[in-house]
Coordinates of C-alpha atoms and ligand atoms in Angstrom, one line a residue:
X206 CA -1.4 -14.2 -3.6
X207 CA -4.1 -14.5 -6.0
X208 CA -7.4 -13.4 -5.2
X209 CA -9.9 -13.8 -6.1
X210 CA -12.9 -10.9 -6.5
X211 CA -15.8 -11.7 -3.6
X212 CA -18.2 -9.1 -4.6
X213 CA -19.0 -5.4 -5.7
X214 CA -21.2 -3.0 -4.1
X215 CA -22.6 0.4 -5.2
X216 CA -22.7 2.7 -1.9
X217 CA -22.4 6.2 -3.1
X218 CA -22.4 7.9 -7.2
X219 CA -19.6 5.7 -8.9
X220 CA -18.4 4.6 -6.1
X221 CA -18.5 0.8 -5.6
X222 CA -16.3 -1.4 -3.0
X223 CA -14.8 -4.7 -4.0
X224 CA -14.3 -7.1 -2.3
X225 CA -11.3 -10.1 -3.0
X226 CA -10.7 -13.5 -1.1
X227 CA -6.6 -12.6 0.5
X228 CA -6.4 -14.5 3.6
X229 CA -2.8 -13.2 4.2
X230 CA -3.5 -9.6 3.9
X231 CA -6.9 -9.8 6.2
X232 CA -5.4 -11.4 9.0
X233 CA -2.5 -9.0 9.1
X234 CA -4.0 -5.6 8.0
X235 CA -3.3 -2.4 9.7
X236 CA -6.0 0.2 9.4
X237 CA -4.4 2.8 6.5
X238 CA -2.3 0.3 5.2
X239 CA -2.6 -0.4 1.3
X240 CA -2.6 -3.4 -1.0
X241 CA -0.9 -3.2 -4.6
X242 CA -3.7 -4.6 -7.3
X243 CA -2.2 -6.2 -11.0
X244 CA -4.3 -8.8 -13.3
X245 CA -3.9 -10.6 -16.5
X246 CA -4.4 -7.1 -18.8
X247 CA -3.9 -4.2 -16.5
X248 CA -1.5 -2.0 -16.7
X249 CA 2.0 -2.5 -16.6
X250 CA 2.0 -0.6 -12.9
X251 CA 0.1 -2.0 -10.3
X252 CA -2.6 0.3 -9.2
X253 CA -2.8 0.8 -5.1
X254 CA -5.7 1.1 -2.9
X255 CA -6.5 1.5 0.4
X256 CA -7.7 -2.0 2.1
X257 CA -11.6 -0.7 3.2
X258 CA -12.8 -3.5 5.4
X259 CA -11.3 -7.2 6.5
X260 CA -13.7 -10.1 7.8
X261 CA -12.7 -13.5 7.5
X262 CA -10.3 -14.2 4.6
X263 CA -11.9 -11.6 2.9
X264 CA -11.0 -7.5 2.7
X265 CA -12.8 -5.2 1.0
X266 CA -11.2 -1.2 -1.2
X267 CA -13.6 1.7 -2.7
X268 CA -13.3 3.0 -5.4
X269 CA -14.4 5.0 -8.6
X270 CA -13.0 4.7 -11.6
X271 CA -10.7 7.4 -13.2
X272 CA -8.5 5.7 -15.5
X273 CA -7.7 2.8 -17.5
X274 CA -6.6 0.0 -14.3
X275 CA -10.1 1.0 -12.5
X276 CA -12.1 1.3 -15.1
X277 CA -11.2 -1.7 -15.6
X278 CA -11.3 -3.4 -12.2
X279 CA -14.9 -2.3 -11.5
X280 CA -15.2 -4.3 -14.9
X281 CA -14.7 -7.1 -12.8
X282 CA -17.0 -10.3 -12.0
X283 CA -17.5 -12.5 -9.1
X284 CA -14.9 -15.3 -9.9
X285 CA -12.3 -13.1 -11.3
X286 CA -8.2 -12.9 -10.0
X287 CA -6.1 -9.8 -9.1
X288 CA -3.1 -10.6 -8.3
X289 CA -2.9 -8.6 -4.2
X290 CA 0.2 -7.4 -2.9
X291 CA -0.1 -6.6 1.0
X292 CA -1.0 -4.9 3.6
X293 CA 2.2 -2.4 2.5
X294 CA 3.2 0.6 4.5
X295 CA 2.3 1.9 8.1
X296 CA -0.9 1.9 8.8
X297 CA -2.4 4.9 11.7
X298 CA -0.8 4.5 15.1
X299 CA -3.6 3.9 18.0
X300 CA -1.2 6.3 21.1
X301 CA -1.4 4.6 23.9
X302 CA -3.7 6.8 26.6
X303 CA -5.7 8.5 23.8
X304 CA -9.3 8.2 25.1
X305 CA -11.2 10.1 22.1
X306 CA -10.1 10.0 18.7
X307 CA -11.9 12.3 15.8
X308 CA -11.9 10.2 12.2
X309 CA -12.2 13.0 9.5
X310 CA -12.5 11.5 5.4
X311 CA -13.3 14.0 2.6
X312 CA -15.4 11.5 -0.9
X313 CA -12.6 8.3 -1.4
X314 CA -10.9 9.8 1.7
X315 CA -13.4 7.5 3.3
X316 CA -11.6 4.5 2.5
X317 CA -9.3 4.3 5.6
X318 CA -12.0 4.9 8.4
X319 CA -13.8 1.9 9.3
X320 CA -10.1 -0.5 10.0
X321 CA -9.4 2.9 11.7
X322 CA -12.5 2.7 13.3
X323 CA -12.0 -1.1 14.1
X324 CA -9.3 -0.7 16.0
X325 CA -9.6 2.4 18.1
X326 CA -12.9 0.7 19.1
X327 CA -10.5 -2.5 20.0
X328 CA -8.3 0.1 21.9
X329 CA -10.9 1.4 24.3
X330 CA -11.4 4.4 22.2
X331 CA -14.6 6.8 22.1
X332 CA -14.7 7.8 17.8
X333 CA -16.6 10.4 16.1
X334 CA -16.2 10.1 12.6
X335 CA -16.4 13.0 10.3
X336 CA -16.9 12.0 6.6
X337 CA -17.7 15.1 3.5
X338 CA -18.4 15.0 0.6
X339 CA -20.0 17.5 -2.2
X340 CA -23.0 16.5 -2.5
X341 CA -25.0 13.9 -0.1
X342 CA -25.2 11.4 -3.3
X343 CA -21.7 11.3 -3.4
X344 CA -21.4 11.0 0.7
X345 CA -20.7 7.1 2.0
X346 CA -22.3 6.4 4.4
X347 CA -21.7 2.9 5.6
X348 CA -20.6 3.3 9.6
X349 CA -20.6 0.9 12.0
X350 CA -22.3 2.1 14.8
X351 CA -20.5 5.1 15.6
X352 CA -21.0 8.9 16.2
X353 CA -21.2 10.2 11.9
X354 CA -21.5 13.9 11.5
X355 CA -22.0 14.5 7.7
X356 CA -20.9 17.5 6.1
X357 CA -21.4 18.2 2.3
X358 CA -20.2 20.9 0.5
X359 CA -24.5 22.0 -0.5
X360 CA -25.6 21.3 2.3
X361 CA -27.6 18.5 0.8
X362 CA -27.2 16.2 4.0
X363 CA -25.7 16.9 7.4
X364 CA -23.6 20.3 7.9
X365 CA -23.1 22.5 4.9
X366 CA -19.1 23.0 4.6
X367 CA -16.0 20.9 4.8
X368 CA -15.4 17.7 7.1
X369 CA -11.8 19.5 8.6
X370 CA -14.9 22.6 10.0
X371 CA -17.4 20.3 11.6
X372 CA -14.6 18.1 12.8
X373 CA -14.9 18.6 17.0
X374 CA -11.4 18.1 18.4
X375 CA -10.5 14.5 20.0
X376 CA -7.5 13.4 22.1
X377 CA -6.3 11.9 18.6
X378 CA -7.0 13.1 15.3
X379 CA -7.1 10.1 12.1
X380 CA -7.6 12.1 8.8
X381 CA -7.5 10.9 4.8
X382 CA -8.3 13.0 2.0
X383 CA -8.0 15.3 -0.8
X384 CA -4.3 16.7 -0.9
X385 CA -5.6 20.5 0.5
X386 CA -8.5 19.0 3.0
X387 CA -5.6 17.2 4.8
X388 CA -3.1 20.4 4.0
X389 CA -6.3 22.2 6.3
X390 CA -6.6 19.6 8.6
X391 CA -2.3 20.0 9.5
X392 CA -3.3 24.1 10.4
X393 CA -5.7 22.8 12.9
X394 CA -4.1 19.8 14.2
X395 CA -0.5 20.1 13.7
X396 CA -0.3 16.3 15.6
X397 CA -3.6 14.7 13.4
X398 CA -2.3 11.8 11.5
X399 CA -3.0 11.5 8.0
X400 CA -2.7 9.6 4.6
X401 CA -1.6 10.8 1.8
X402 CA -1.9 10.1 -2.0
X403 CA 0.6 10.2 -4.2
X404 CA 1.7 8.3 -8.0
X405 CA 3.3 4.9 -7.0
X406 CA 4.8 2.4 -8.5
X407 CA 6.1 -0.8 -6.6
X408 CA 5.1 0.2 -3.7
X409 CA 7.8 -1.8 -2.1
X410 CA 9.8 1.3 -1.6
X411 CA 12.3 0.4 -4.4
X412 CA 11.2 3.3 -7.6
X413 CA 11.1 5.7 -5.6
X414 CA 7.9 6.9 -7.6
X415 CA 6.0 8.3 -4.5
X416 CA 8.3 10.9 -3.2
X417 CA 6.4 12.9 -0.3
X418 CA 8.3 15.9 0.3
X419 CA 8.9 16.5 4.4
X420 CA 8.5 20.6 5.9
X421 CA 12.6 19.4 7.8
X422 CA 13.8 19.1 3.9
X423 CA 14.2 16.1 1.7
X424 CA 11.6 13.2 1.1
X425 CA 9.9 9.8 2.1
X426 CA 8.2 7.1 0.4
X427 CA 5.1 7.4 1.0
X428 CA 4.9 2.9 -0.1
X429 CA 7.3 2.2 2.7
X430 CA 7.3 5.7 5.4
X431 CA 3.9 6.6 5.0
X432 CA 0.8 6.7 3.6
X433 CA 0.0 7.9 7.7
X434 CA 2.4 10.3 8.6
X435 CA 2.2 13.7 11.2
X436 CA 0.4 16.5 9.1
X437 CA 3.1 19.0 9.8
X438 CA 5.7 17.0 9.3
X439 CA 4.6 17.4 5.2
X440 CA 5.6 20.3 2.8
X441 CA 1.9 20.7 1.8
X442 CA 2.9 23.5 -1.0
X443 CA 4.8 20.6 -2.8
X444 CA 2.6 17.8 -2.1
X445 CA 0.3 17.7 -5.5
X446 CA -3.0 18.6 -4.5
X447 CA -4.9 17.0 -7.8
X448 CA -4.3 13.3 -7.9
X449 CA -7.9 11.8 -8.7
X450 CA -8.2 9.7 -4.7
X451 CA -9.2 13.4 -4.3
X452 CA -12.1 13.1 -7.1
X453 CA -16.0 12.8 -5.8
X454 CA -17.7 13.6 -8.2
Ligands
LIG237 C1 -1.4 5.1 -0.9 C2 -3.3 4.6 -1.8 C3 -3.7 4.5 -1.4 C4 -5.0 4.5 -2.2 N1 -6.0 4.3 -2.3 C5 -7.3 4.3 -2.4 C6 -8.8 4.0 -2.6 O1 -8.5 3.1 -1.6 N2 -9.5 3.5 -3.2 C7 -9.4 4.5 -4.7 O2 -10.5 5.0 -5.6 N3 -7.9 5.3 -5.2 C8 -7.3 4.9 -4.1 N4 -5.8 6.0 -4.1 C9 -5.3 6.3 -6.1 C10 -5.4 4.7 -6.9 O3 -4.3 4.2 -6.6 C11 -6.0 5.3 -8.6 O4 -6.6 6.3 -8.5 C12 -5.5 4.6 -9.6 O5 -4.4 3.7 -9.3 C13 -5.7 4.6 -10.9 O6 -4.6 3.9 -11.4 P1 -5.9 3.9 -12.9 O7 -5.5 3.0 -14.2 O8 -7.9 4.3 -13.1 O9 -5.2 6.3 -13.2 P2 -4.9 6.5 -14.9 O10 -5.4 5.9 -16.0 O11 -3.3 5.7 -14.7 O12 -5.2 7.7 -14.6 C14 -5.8 8.1 -14.1 C15 -5.4 9.3 -13.3 O13 -4.9 8.8 -12.3 C16 -3.3 10.0 -11.8 N5 -2.8 8.0 -11.4 C17 -2.3 6.4 -11.9 N6 -1.6 5.8 -10.8 C18 -1.2 6.8 -9.7 C19 -1.3 6.3 -8.4 N7 -1.0 5.7 -8.0 N8 -1.9 7.9 -7.3 C20 -2.9 8.3 -7.7 N9 -2.6 9.1 -8.9 C21 -2.5 7.9 -9.7 C22 -2.8 10.0 -12.9 O14 -2.1 10.7 -13.5 C23 -4.1 10.7 -14.2 O15 -5.2 11.7 -13.6 C24 -4.2 5.0 -3.6 C25 -3.8 6.2 -3.9 C26 -2.1 5.7 -3.0 C27 -1.0 5.9 -3.0

């Protein structure tokens, strides 16, 4: 789908939200799903981004520049066009009967949380969002009225320490952030649902570039069976923990 850029705003140090008109994605996207973007003179492979918000015919993504593709995206102007494939992947599944949910995000892991909060509220759940970053300047602090707990490594805003340490329990735990953070979530809440980061190519299950190692053995494709998994199902030591989605500086 051809998607014109509709806006760009800064939400934290080095972190920007880009809006685009993508009615078909906006109409059906669920929290934790992503779009795979391409554009003229862009990289050979599409670049995957979680859908951050959707409103009417528009969706938003949130990103930092970590390489050539993200730098080009951030240099785009309103009216420039991208090719937007999506919504892709399996998002968070809101367990029937759950009355409370805690959303835990670190750095760019904020990306799926506004939609997760929206869907959980629509399902009648009590929502607490715990969001962490290295410093206050790196916290993306856009919330929609849910209870929020901030955590920073240096204590410059909210609790000093990690978002995982600051999180209360709940019927349902949904998390996104650096893989190291998600591994800590898995230790504390094996049944949590986590949106993982991997390298990715086609985004549609064909190229096998986004393999996720599983504890039961073998691999899944993050783009098709994921990117959301039950936390304890992932073989965390075998999953790279240094990917740029995790960048918070
Ligand atoms: C399902 C999913 C959702 C994502 N959502 C977001 C999001 O909401 N916001 C956001 O900022 N980023 C997100 N990412 C990561 C984002 O796709 C990569 O940061 C981006 O593709 C890097 O492109 P680049 O051209 O700027 O970097 P490159 O110049 O290609 O490389 C720079 C660095 O990025 C690494 N890299 C390249 N492609 C990927 C990739 N597909 N995934 C991970 N690392 C990669 C390279 O190894 C290198 O270290 C997501 C990734 C996945 C798989």
